[in-house]
Amino acid sequence: MTQLTDVRPPIGAGPALSSPAPLRPTLDIGPNDRMRGWLVTIFLTAIAAVTRFTNLNYPTDADTPVFDEKHYAPQAWQLLHGGGVEDNPAYGLIVHPPVGKQMIALGEALFGYTPLGWRFTAALSGCLIILLVIRITRRMTRSTMLGGAAGILLIADGTTFVSSRIGMLDIFQALFVLGAFGCLIVDRDEMLARMARVYAEGRSTLSPYGPRLGVRWWRFGAGLLLGLACGTKWSGMYFIAFFGLMSVAFDIAARRRYRVPQPWAGALVRDVGPALYALVAIPLLVYLATYAGWFAGEDSYDRYSVGNAVGTGGTWSWIPDALRSLWHNQGESLKFHEGLTNSAGNHHPWESKPWSWPMSLRPMLYYYADTGSTGCGKQVCVKAVMLIGTPAIWWLSLPMLAWGIWRVATRRDWRYAAMLAGYGAGLLPWFLTLDRQMYYFYAVPMAPFLVMGLALVLGDILGPAPILRIPGGHRFLVAGERQSLGLLLVSLYLALVIANFIWLWPILTALPITTDSWHDHLWLPSWR
């Protein structure tokens, strides 16, 4: 038996949050095993670093970038040596904002124009994502065990693994989005703590709208990170919309919980304005700041559109020429993206649609070589890197989502609602533009929310531990039959995920395998 120091029920676990009246004015905002929590986090992040950084400079295309690295690695080098400006000599338009390429440039500044250089910050970001998933899941579930389980799942996820080992943009967007989500989870806890103090002092009903919640630095931090997400790819705007609604929903729930007479109106009056500032205005300013090099450059692409491609007069002539030129540049980029449609004849053999992403039904082949390949004991060997979600993880996405929706609908479980907000922001908006050419790597930001959802399900399988109370005030945790069975099932599932990841390892890292083994790894026709 293990002695417990605190057995108060965690806030937000099921129906406790649906009640408008709190059970107590104090809050249990996290597990009390701080040291163990950090030891687990550091240990799992170190394992992630080993998997992400080992042999990071392989494979290449004759020592040059592979797949879309061919765009971003040279553009990052141009940013590094061209005064923060991409000259982009081989293409007619620069189609993505600069942050992701600036991140790649940091690695190239350290290690030069080498595979390690253009992949270093991607691998570092992949490790940071795992650290954040562990800490965020731990905070949401109040369980170091479930935080560690989420970290193990993400370590063994093929999608984030491959994305961490290639110099492309998606892993950076996933990092910024996840960081913003974590900031909003901490902000939620802090606002509940403030409301608890106000309630304890009897001030929660002095105004029908409830109290003002003061400066919210964590939400401000979320805005900064969302600006960087948009500065990596425009799809970061979807997360602004979903996270903004999620943050206001947290505020409404907090006001209801602490008996504010008009919680909805209170949130509208007290919270919506500051939320728009932190989660809309701040990201916009950060986005503009990411173009500092473009504004300063004399030869930036489209920098002097006003007076050339754009007239100097008109309705918007009061706006500074630099901003109008940037607006023109963004419009040209938008036209490029809008023109990449199937109806216009744009097709790619590995493109996919969003309905296939939750189960990773149409992965992406980044690298393939079978000519002159050796090392597998046969005359012809296959070396391949495929962006693919580990089936033991991704094939459970639909049941997990169904269970999460059920928990939100029947138990008002905020943890599942928050996970669904992040997952939905990465998936649902893409259904609005189905004619557009799309690829599975767009789903990379969904992966952290997928494993968080699975960790929540694992927590439900484990169930709440019963407490045996002994006279004298001592409290002991007693593992019952259900808990033992649940722990066995969770352990077996994590072992299955790790085994599945090991099986996929050769086609995630371009290890030489026989042609027969290559075909054995392609389980579904849609993987071919």
Coordinates of C-alpha atoms in Angstrom, one line a residue:
M1 CA 0.0 0.0 0.0
T2 CA 1.1 3.6 -0.8
Q3 CA 0.3 6.4 1.6
L4 CA -1.3 9.4 0.0
T5 CA -0.8 13.0 1.1
D6 CA -3.9 14.3 -0.7
V7 CA -7.0 12.5 -1.9
R8 CA -9.2 15.3 -3.0
P9 CA -10.9 14.5 -6.3
P10 CA -9.2 16.3 -9.3
I11 CA -11.1 19.2 -10.8
G12 CA -12.5 18.6 -14.2
A13 CA -12.8 14.8 -13.9
G14 CA -16.3 14.2 -15.1
P15 CA -19.3 15.7 -13.6
A16 CA -17.6 17.8 -11.0
L17 CA -17.2 20.5 -13.6
S18 CA -20.7 20.4 -14.8
S19 CA -22.0 21.5 -11.3
P20 CA -22.4 25.3 -11.1
A21 CA -21.6 25.2 -7.4
P22 CA -18.1 24.2 -6.2
L23 CA -17.6 21.6 -3.5
R24 CA -14.9 23.7 -1.9
P25 CA -13.1 27.0 -2.3
T26 CA -9.7 25.4 -2.7
L27 CA -8.3 23.7 -5.8
D28 CA -6.2 20.7 -6.5
I29 CA -4.4 21.9 -9.7
G30 CA -1.9 19.1 -10.2
P31 CA -0.3 15.9 -8.8
N32 CA 1.9 16.4 -5.8
D33 CA 4.8 14.2 -7.1
R34 CA 6.6 17.0 -8.6
M35 CA 10.1 15.4 -8.5
R36 CA 8.9 12.1 -10.0
G37 CA 6.9 14.0 -12.6
W38 CA 10.0 15.8 -13.8
L39 CA 12.2 12.6 -13.7
V40 CA 9.6 10.8 -15.9
T41 CA 9.5 13.8 -18.3
I42 CA 13.3 14.1 -18.6
F43 CA 13.8 10.3 -19.0
L44 CA 11.2 10.0 -21.8
T45 CA 12.4 13.1 -23.5
A46 CA 15.9 11.7 -23.5
I47 CA 14.7 8.5 -25.1
A48 CA 12.9 10.7 -27.7
A49 CA 16.2 12.5 -28.4
V50 CA 18.0 9.3 -29.0
T51 CA 15.4 8.1 -31.5
R52 CA 15.1 11.5 -33.2
F53 CA 18.8 12.5 -33.4
T54 CA 20.4 9.1 -34.2
N55 CA 21.7 9.0 -37.8
L56 CA 19.9 12.3 -38.5
N57 CA 22.0 13.1 -41.5
Y58 CA 20.6 10.0 -43.4
P59 CA 19.1 9.6 -46.0
T60 CA 19.9 12.2 -48.6
D61 CA 19.7 12.5 -52.3
A62 CA 23.4 12.4 -53.1
D63 CA 24.1 14.7 -50.1
T64 CA 21.3 17.0 -51.1
P65 CA 17.8 17.5 -49.5
V66 CA 15.0 15.0 -50.1
F67 CA 11.4 15.6 -50.9
D68 CA 10.2 19.1 -49.9
E69 CA 13.4 19.8 -48.0
K70 CA 14.6 20.8 -51.5
H71 CA 12.4 24.0 -51.0
Y72 CA 13.0 24.8 -47.4
A73 CA 16.6 24.0 -46.8
P74 CA 17.9 26.4 -49.5
Q75 CA 15.4 29.0 -48.5
A76 CA 16.6 28.8 -44.9
W77 CA 20.1 29.2 -46.2
Q78 CA 19.1 32.3 -48.2
L79 CA 17.5 33.8 -45.0
L80 CA 20.7 33.1 -43.1
H81 CA 23.0 34.7 -45.7
G82 CA 20.8 37.2 -47.5
G83 CA 19.9 39.6 -44.7
G84 CA 16.8 37.6 -43.6
V85 CA 15.4 37.6 -47.2
E86 CA 14.6 34.6 -49.4
D87 CA 15.6 35.4 -53.0
N88 CA 14.0 32.1 -54.2
P89 CA 15.7 32.1 -57.6
A90 CA 14.1 28.8 -58.8
Y91 CA 10.5 29.6 -58.2
G92 CA 8.1 32.4 -59.1
L93 CA 6.7 32.8 -55.6
I94 CA 7.5 32.2 -52.0
V95 CA 4.3 30.4 -50.8
H96 CA 4.8 30.0 -47.0
P97 CA 5.6 32.5 -44.3
P98 CA 9.1 32.7 -43.0
V99 CA 9.1 31.2 -39.4
G100 CA 9.5 27.5 -40.3
K101 CA 12.4 28.4 -42.6
Q102 CA 13.9 30.7 -39.9
M103 CA 13.8 27.7 -37.5
I104 CA 15.6 25.6 -40.1
A105 CA 18.1 28.4 -40.5
L106 CA 19.0 28.2 -36.8
G107 CA 20.3 24.6 -37.4
E108 CA 22.1 25.6 -40.5
A109 CA 23.8 28.4 -38.6
L110 CA 25.2 25.8 -36.2
F111 CA 26.1 23.0 -38.6
G112 CA 26.2 24.5 -42.0
Y113 CA 24.4 23.6 -45.2
T114 CA 24.4 19.9 -44.3
P115 CA 21.7 17.3 -43.5
L116 CA 22.3 17.8 -39.8
G117 CA 22.0 21.5 -40.3
W118 CA 18.7 21.6 -42.0
R119 CA 17.2 18.8 -39.8
F120 CA 18.6 19.8 -36.4
T121 CA 15.8 22.1 -35.2
A122 CA 13.2 19.7 -36.5
A123 CA 14.6 17.0 -34.3
L124 CA 14.8 19.4 -31.4
S125 CA 11.2 20.5 -31.9
G126 CA 10.1 16.8 -32.0
C127 CA 11.7 16.3 -28.6
L128 CA 10.1 19.4 -27.2
I129 CA 6.7 18.3 -28.4
I130 CA 7.1 15.1 -26.4
L131 CA 8.1 17.0 -23.3
L132 CA 5.1 19.3 -23.7
V133 CA 2.7 16.4 -24.3
I134 CA 3.9 14.7 -21.1
R135 CA 3.5 17.9 -19.0
I136 CA 0.2 18.9 -20.5
T137 CA -1.4 15.5 -20.2
R138 CA -0.1 15.2 -16.6
R139 CA -1.7 18.5 -15.8
M140 CA -5.0 17.7 -17.4
T141 CA -5.3 14.2 -15.8
R142 CA -3.5 15.0 -12.5
S143 CA -1.5 11.8 -13.2
T144 CA 2.2 11.4 -13.9
M145 CA 1.5 7.9 -15.1
L146 CA -0.9 9.1 -17.8
G147 CA 1.5 11.9 -18.8
G148 CA 4.2 9.3 -19.2
A149 CA 1.9 7.1 -21.2
A150 CA 1.1 9.9 -23.6
G151 CA 4.8 10.5 -24.0
I152 CA 5.5 6.9 -24.8
L153 CA 2.7 6.9 -27.4
L154 CA 4.2 10.0 -29.1
I155 CA 7.7 8.6 -29.0
A156 CA 6.4 5.6 -30.9
D157 CA 4.3 7.6 -33.4
G158 CA 5.6 7.3 -36.9
T159 CA 4.1 10.5 -38.1
T160 CA 5.8 12.8 -35.6
F161 CA 9.0 10.6 -35.7
V162 CA 9.5 11.1 -39.4
S163 CA 8.5 14.8 -39.3
S164 CA 11.1 15.3 -36.6
R165 CA 13.8 13.9 -38.9
I166 CA 13.2 16.0 -42.1
G167 CA 13.6 19.7 -42.7
M168 CA 10.0 20.6 -43.4
L169 CA 7.6 23.0 -41.8
D170 CA 4.9 20.9 -40.1
I171 CA 6.8 19.8 -37.0
F172 CA 7.4 23.5 -36.1
Q173 CA 3.7 24.3 -36.5
A174 CA 2.8 21.4 -34.3
L175 CA 5.3 22.6 -31.6
F176 CA 3.8 26.2 -31.6
V177 CA 0.2 24.9 -31.6
L178 CA 0.9 22.5 -28.8
G179 CA 2.7 25.1 -26.8
A180 CA -0.2 27.5 -27.2
F181 CA -2.6 24.8 -26.1
G182 CA -0.5 24.1 -23.0
C183 CA -0.5 27.8 -22.1
L184 CA -4.3 27.9 -22.2
I185 CA -4.5 24.8 -20.0
V186 CA -2.3 26.5 -17.4
D187 CA -4.4 29.7 -17.8
R188 CA -7.5 27.7 -17.1
D189 CA -6.0 26.4 -13.8
E190 CA -4.8 29.9 -12.8
M191 CA -8.2 31.5 -13.5
L192 CA -10.0 28.8 -11.4
A193 CA -7.5 29.5 -8.6
R194 CA -8.3 33.2 -8.8
M195 CA -12.1 32.5 -8.8
A196 CA -11.6 30.2 -5.8
R197 CA -10.0 33.0 -3.8
V198 CA -12.7 35.4 -4.8
Y199 CA -15.4 32.9 -3.8
A200 CA -13.8 32.2 -0.5
E201 CA -13.8 35.9 0.2
G202 CA -17.5 36.2 -0.7
R203 CA -16.9 38.5 -3.6
S204 CA -18.0 36.3 -6.5
T205 CA -21.6 37.7 -6.5
L206 CA -20.8 41.3 -5.9
S207 CA -21.4 41.9 -9.6
P208 CA -23.9 39.9 -11.7
Y209 CA -21.0 39.5 -14.2
G210 CA -18.5 38.2 -11.6
P211 CA -15.0 39.5 -11.0
R212 CA -12.4 40.7 -13.4
L213 CA -9.7 38.1 -13.7
G214 CA -6.8 40.4 -14.2
V215 CA -3.7 40.1 -16.4
R216 CA -3.5 36.7 -17.9
W217 CA 0.1 36.1 -19.0
W218 CA -0.3 32.5 -20.0
R219 CA -3.1 33.4 -22.4
F220 CA -0.8 36.2 -23.7
G221 CA 1.9 33.5 -24.2
A222 CA -0.6 31.4 -26.1
G223 CA -1.2 34.4 -28.5
L224 CA 2.6 34.7 -29.1
L225 CA 2.9 31.0 -30.0
L226 CA -0.2 31.1 -32.2
G227 CA 1.4 34.0 -34.1
L228 CA 4.4 31.9 -34.7
A229 CA 2.2 29.0 -35.8
C230 CA 0.6 31.3 -38.4
G231 CA 4.0 32.5 -39.3
T232 CA 4.9 28.9 -40.2
K233 CA 1.8 28.0 -42.1
W234 CA -1.5 29.9 -42.6
S235 CA -3.4 26.9 -41.2
G236 CA -2.4 28.2 -37.8
M237 CA -5.4 30.5 -38.1
Y238 CA -7.7 27.5 -37.6
F239 CA -6.2 26.9 -34.2
I240 CA -6.7 30.6 -33.3
A241 CA -10.4 30.2 -33.9
F242 CA -10.8 26.9 -32.0
F243 CA -8.6 27.8 -29.1
G244 CA -10.3 31.2 -28.7
L245 CA -13.6 29.5 -28.3
M246 CA -12.1 27.0 -26.0
S247 CA -10.6 29.7 -23.8
V248 CA -13.9 31.6 -23.5
A249 CA -15.7 28.3 -22.7
F250 CA -13.2 27.7 -19.8
D251 CA -14.1 31.2 -18.5
I252 CA -17.9 30.5 -18.7
A253 CA -17.4 27.2 -16.8
A254 CA -15.3 28.9 -14.1
R255 CA -18.0 31.6 -13.6
R256 CA -20.7 29.0 -13.4
R257 CA -18.7 26.9 -11.0
Y258 CA -18.3 29.8 -8.6
R259 CA -22.0 30.9 -8.7
V260 CA -21.6 34.1 -10.7
P261 CA -25.2 35.2 -11.3
Q262 CA -24.9 35.7 -15.0
P263 CA -21.9 33.6 -16.2
W264 CA -22.6 33.8 -19.9
A265 CA -23.0 37.6 -19.8
G266 CA -20.1 37.8 -17.5
A267 CA -17.8 36.0 -19.9
L268 CA -19.1 38.2 -22.7
V269 CA -18.5 41.4 -20.8
R270 CA -15.3 40.4 -18.9
D271 CA -13.5 37.8 -21.0
V272 CA -14.3 38.1 -24.7
G273 CA -12.5 41.4 -25.2
P274 CA -9.3 40.4 -23.5
A275 CA -9.4 37.0 -25.4
L276 CA -9.7 38.8 -28.7
Y277 CA -6.7 40.9 -27.8
A278 CA -4.6 38.0 -26.6
L279 CA -5.6 35.4 -29.2
V280 CA -6.3 37.5 -32.3
A281 CA -4.5 40.9 -32.0
I282 CA -1.3 39.5 -30.5
P283 CA -0.9 36.7 -33.1
L284 CA -1.5 39.3 -35.9
L285 CA 1.3 41.5 -34.5
V286 CA 3.6 38.5 -34.1
Y287 CA 2.9 37.4 -37.7
L288 CA 3.8 40.9 -39.0
A289 CA 7.0 40.8 -36.9
T290 CA 8.1 37.6 -38.5
Y291 CA 8.4 39.6 -41.7
A292 CA 10.9 42.0 -40.2
G293 CA 13.6 40.8 -42.6
W294 CA 11.2 41.2 -45.5
F295 CA 10.3 44.8 -44.5
A296 CA 14.0 45.7 -44.1
G297 CA 15.2 44.1 -47.3
E298 CA 15.7 46.1 -50.5
D299 CA 15.3 43.1 -52.7
S300 CA 12.5 41.2 -50.9
Y301 CA 10.0 39.6 -53.2
D302 CA 7.1 42.0 -53.8
R303 CA 8.5 44.4 -51.3
Y304 CA 7.9 47.4 -53.6
S305 CA 4.6 46.3 -55.1
V306 CA 3.0 49.7 -54.5
G307 CA 3.7 51.8 -57.5
N308 CA 4.4 48.8 -59.6
A309 CA 2.0 45.9 -59.3
V310 CA -0.3 48.0 -57.1
G311 CA -1.5 51.6 -57.7
T312 CA -0.5 54.3 -55.3
G313 CA -4.0 55.7 -54.9
G314 CA -7.4 54.3 -54.0
T315 CA -9.4 53.5 -50.9
W316 CA -6.4 52.0 -49.0
S317 CA -3.8 54.6 -49.9
W318 CA -3.7 55.7 -46.3
I319 CA -2.1 52.4 -45.3
P320 CA 1.7 52.4 -45.3
D321 CA 3.2 51.2 -48.6
A322 CA 5.1 48.4 -46.9
L323 CA 2.0 46.9 -45.4
R324 CA 0.1 47.3 -48.7
S325 CA 3.0 45.5 -50.5
L326 CA 2.9 42.7 -47.9
W327 CA -0.9 42.4 -48.4
H328 CA -0.3 42.1 -52.2
N329 CA 2.4 39.5 -51.6
Q330 CA 0.0 37.5 -49.4
G331 CA -2.7 37.8 -52.0
E332 CA -0.4 36.3 -54.6
S333 CA 0.5 33.4 -52.3
L334 CA -3.2 32.8 -51.7
K335 CA -3.9 32.7 -55.4
F336 CA -1.1 30.1 -55.7
H337 CA -2.7 27.9 -53.0
E338 CA -6.2 28.3 -54.4
G339 CA -5.0 27.2 -57.8
L340 CA -3.7 23.9 -56.5
T341 CA -6.9 22.1 -57.1
N342 CA -7.8 18.7 -58.5
S343 CA -10.3 20.3 -60.8
A344 CA -7.5 22.4 -62.4
G345 CA -5.6 19.2 -63.1
N346 CA -3.2 19.3 -60.2
H347 CA -2.7 15.8 -58.9
H348 CA 0.0 14.0 -56.9
P349 CA 0.4 10.3 -56.6
W350 CA 0.6 10.6 -52.8
E351 CA -2.0 13.2 -52.1
S352 CA -4.8 12.5 -49.6
K353 CA -8.0 13.9 -48.3
P354 CA -8.8 14.7 -44.7
W355 CA -11.2 11.8 -44.2
S356 CA -8.2 9.5 -44.5
W357 CA -6.0 11.3 -42.0
P358 CA -7.5 10.1 -38.7
M359 CA -6.4 6.5 -39.5
S360 CA -3.4 7.4 -41.6
L361 CA -5.0 5.5 -44.5
R362 CA -3.0 7.4 -47.2
P363 CA 0.6 8.0 -46.0
M364 CA 3.3 10.0 -47.7
L365 CA 6.4 8.5 -49.4
Y366 CA 9.3 10.9 -48.7
Y367 CA 12.2 8.8 -50.0
Y368 CA 12.6 5.6 -52.0
A369 CA 15.7 4.0 -53.5
D370 CA 16.1 0.5 -54.9
T371 CA 18.8 1.0 -57.5
G372 CA 22.2 0.0 -56.4
S373 CA 21.0 -0.4 -52.8
T374 CA 22.8 -2.9 -50.7
G375 CA 22.9 -4.0 -47.1
C376 CA 20.0 -6.4 -46.8
G377 CA 21.7 -9.6 -47.9
K378 CA 20.1 -9.5 -51.4
Q379 CA 21.2 -8.1 -54.7
V380 CA 18.5 -5.5 -54.7
C381 CA 17.5 -3.7 -51.4
V382 CA 14.8 -1.1 -50.8
K383 CA 15.5 2.0 -48.7
A384 CA 12.4 4.1 -48.0
V385 CA 11.1 6.8 -45.6
M386 CA 7.4 6.9 -45.4
L387 CA 5.4 9.3 -43.3
I388 CA 2.9 7.0 -41.7
G389 CA 1.1 6.9 -38.4
T390 CA 1.7 3.9 -36.2
P391 CA -1.4 1.8 -36.7
A392 CA -1.7 0.7 -33.1
I393 CA -2.2 4.4 -32.4
W394 CA -3.9 5.9 -35.4
W395 CA -6.3 3.1 -36.0
L396 CA -7.8 3.7 -32.7
S397 CA -8.6 7.4 -33.4
L398 CA -12.2 6.9 -34.4
P399 CA -13.2 4.9 -31.2
M400 CA -11.3 7.4 -29.1
L401 CA -13.1 10.3 -30.7
A402 CA -16.4 8.7 -30.3
W403 CA -15.7 8.0 -26.6
G404 CA -14.5 11.6 -26.2
I405 CA -17.6 13.0 -27.7
W406 CA -19.7 10.8 -25.4
R407 CA -17.8 11.9 -22.3
V408 CA -18.3 15.5 -23.2
A409 CA -22.0 15.0 -24.0
T410 CA -22.8 12.9 -20.9
R411 CA -20.3 13.9 -18.3
R412 CA -19.2 17.4 -19.3
D413 CA -15.6 16.3 -19.2
W414 CA -13.6 19.4 -20.0
R415 CA -10.4 17.4 -20.7
Y416 CA -11.9 15.6 -23.7
A417 CA -13.5 18.8 -24.9
A418 CA -10.1 20.5 -24.9
M419 CA -8.5 17.6 -26.7
L420 CA -11.3 17.6 -29.3
A421 CA -10.8 21.4 -29.9
G422 CA -7.2 20.9 -30.7
Y423 CA -7.8 17.7 -32.8
G424 CA -10.7 19.4 -34.6
A425 CA -8.7 22.5 -35.5
G426 CA -6.2 20.3 -37.2
L427 CA -8.8 18.3 -39.2
L428 CA -12.2 19.9 -39.7
P429 CA -11.4 23.1 -41.6
W430 CA -9.8 21.1 -44.4
F431 CA -13.2 19.6 -45.3
L432 CA -14.2 23.1 -46.5
T433 CA -11.7 22.9 -49.4
L434 CA -11.8 19.3 -50.6
D435 CA -10.9 20.2 -54.2
R436 CA -7.6 21.4 -53.0
Q437 CA -4.5 19.3 -53.3
M438 CA -3.7 18.0 -49.9
Y439 CA -1.2 15.7 -48.2
Y440 CA -1.0 13.6 -45.1
F441 CA 1.7 15.8 -43.6
Y442 CA -1.0 18.4 -42.9
A443 CA -2.1 16.0 -40.1
V444 CA 1.1 16.3 -38.1
P445 CA -0.4 18.9 -35.7
M446 CA -3.2 16.5 -34.9
A447 CA -0.8 13.8 -33.5
P448 CA -0.2 15.3 -30.1
F449 CA -4.0 15.7 -29.5
L450 CA -4.5 12.1 -30.7
V451 CA -2.1 10.7 -28.1
M452 CA -3.6 12.9 -25.4
G453 CA -7.0 11.6 -26.2
L454 CA -5.7 8.0 -26.0
A455 CA -4.1 8.8 -22.7
L456 CA -7.5 10.0 -21.3
V457 CA -9.1 6.8 -22.5
L458 CA -6.3 4.8 -20.8
G459 CA -7.1 6.7 -17.6
D460 CA -10.8 5.7 -17.9
I461 CA -9.7 2.1 -18.3
L462 CA -7.6 2.3 -15.2
G463 CA -10.5 3.9 -13.3
P464 CA -10.4 5.9 -10.1
A465 CA -8.5 4.2 -7.3
P466 CA -10.5 3.4 -4.2
I467 CA -9.5 4.9 -0.9
L468 CA -9.4 3.1 2.4
R469 CA -9.8 5.6 5.3
I470 CA -8.3 4.5 8.7
P471 CA -9.1 6.2 12.0
G472 CA -6.5 8.7 12.9
G473 CA -6.5 10.6 9.6
H474 CA -4.2 8.3 7.5
R475 CA -5.3 7.6 4.0
F476 CA -4.2 4.7 1.9
L477 CA -4.6 3.8 -1.8
V478 CA -5.8 0.2 -2.2
A479 CA -5.5 -1.4 -5.6
G480 CA -8.6 -3.4 -6.4
E481 CA -9.2 -6.0 -9.0
R482 CA -10.4 -3.5 -11.5
Q483 CA -7.3 -1.4 -11.1
S484 CA -5.0 -4.4 -11.5
L485 CA -6.8 -5.5 -14.7
G486 CA -6.8 -2.0 -16.0
L487 CA -3.1 -1.6 -15.4
L488 CA -2.5 -4.9 -17.2
L489 CA -4.5 -3.8 -20.2
V490 CA -2.8 -0.4 -20.4
S491 CA 0.7 -2.1 -20.1
L492 CA -0.2 -4.5 -22.9
Y493 CA -1.4 -1.8 -25.1
L494 CA 1.7 0.3 -24.6
A495 CA 3.8 -2.8 -25.4
L496 CA 1.8 -3.4 -28.6
V497 CA 2.4 0.2 -29.7
I498 CA 6.2 -0.1 -29.1
A499 CA 6.3 -3.4 -31.0
N500 CA 4.4 -1.8 -33.9
F501 CA 6.8 1.1 -34.0
I502 CA 9.8 -1.2 -34.0
W503 CA 8.3 -3.1 -36.9
L504 CA 7.8 0.1 -38.9
W505 CA 11.3 1.4 -38.0
P506 CA 13.0 0.2 -41.3
I507 CA 10.5 2.2 -43.5
L508 CA 10.7 5.2 -41.2
T509 CA 14.5 5.5 -41.4
A510 CA 15.4 4.1 -44.8
L511 CA 17.2 1.0 -43.4
P512 CA 17.9 -1.4 -46.3
I513 CA 15.4 -4.2 -46.5
T514 CA 14.5 -6.8 -49.1
T515 CA 11.8 -6.1 -51.6
D516 CA 9.7 -8.8 -50.0
S517 CA 10.1 -7.1 -46.6
W518 CA 9.1 -3.8 -48.2
H519 CA 5.9 -5.2 -49.4
D520 CA 5.2 -6.9 -46.1
H521 CA 5.4 -3.5 -44.4
L522 CA 2.7 -2.1 -46.7
W523 CA -0.3 -3.5 -44.9
L524 CA -3.1 -1.7 -46.9
P525 CA -3.5 -1.2 -50.6
S526 CA -3.8 2.6 -49.9
W527 CA -0.2 2.5 -48.5
R528 CA 1.2 1.5 -51.9

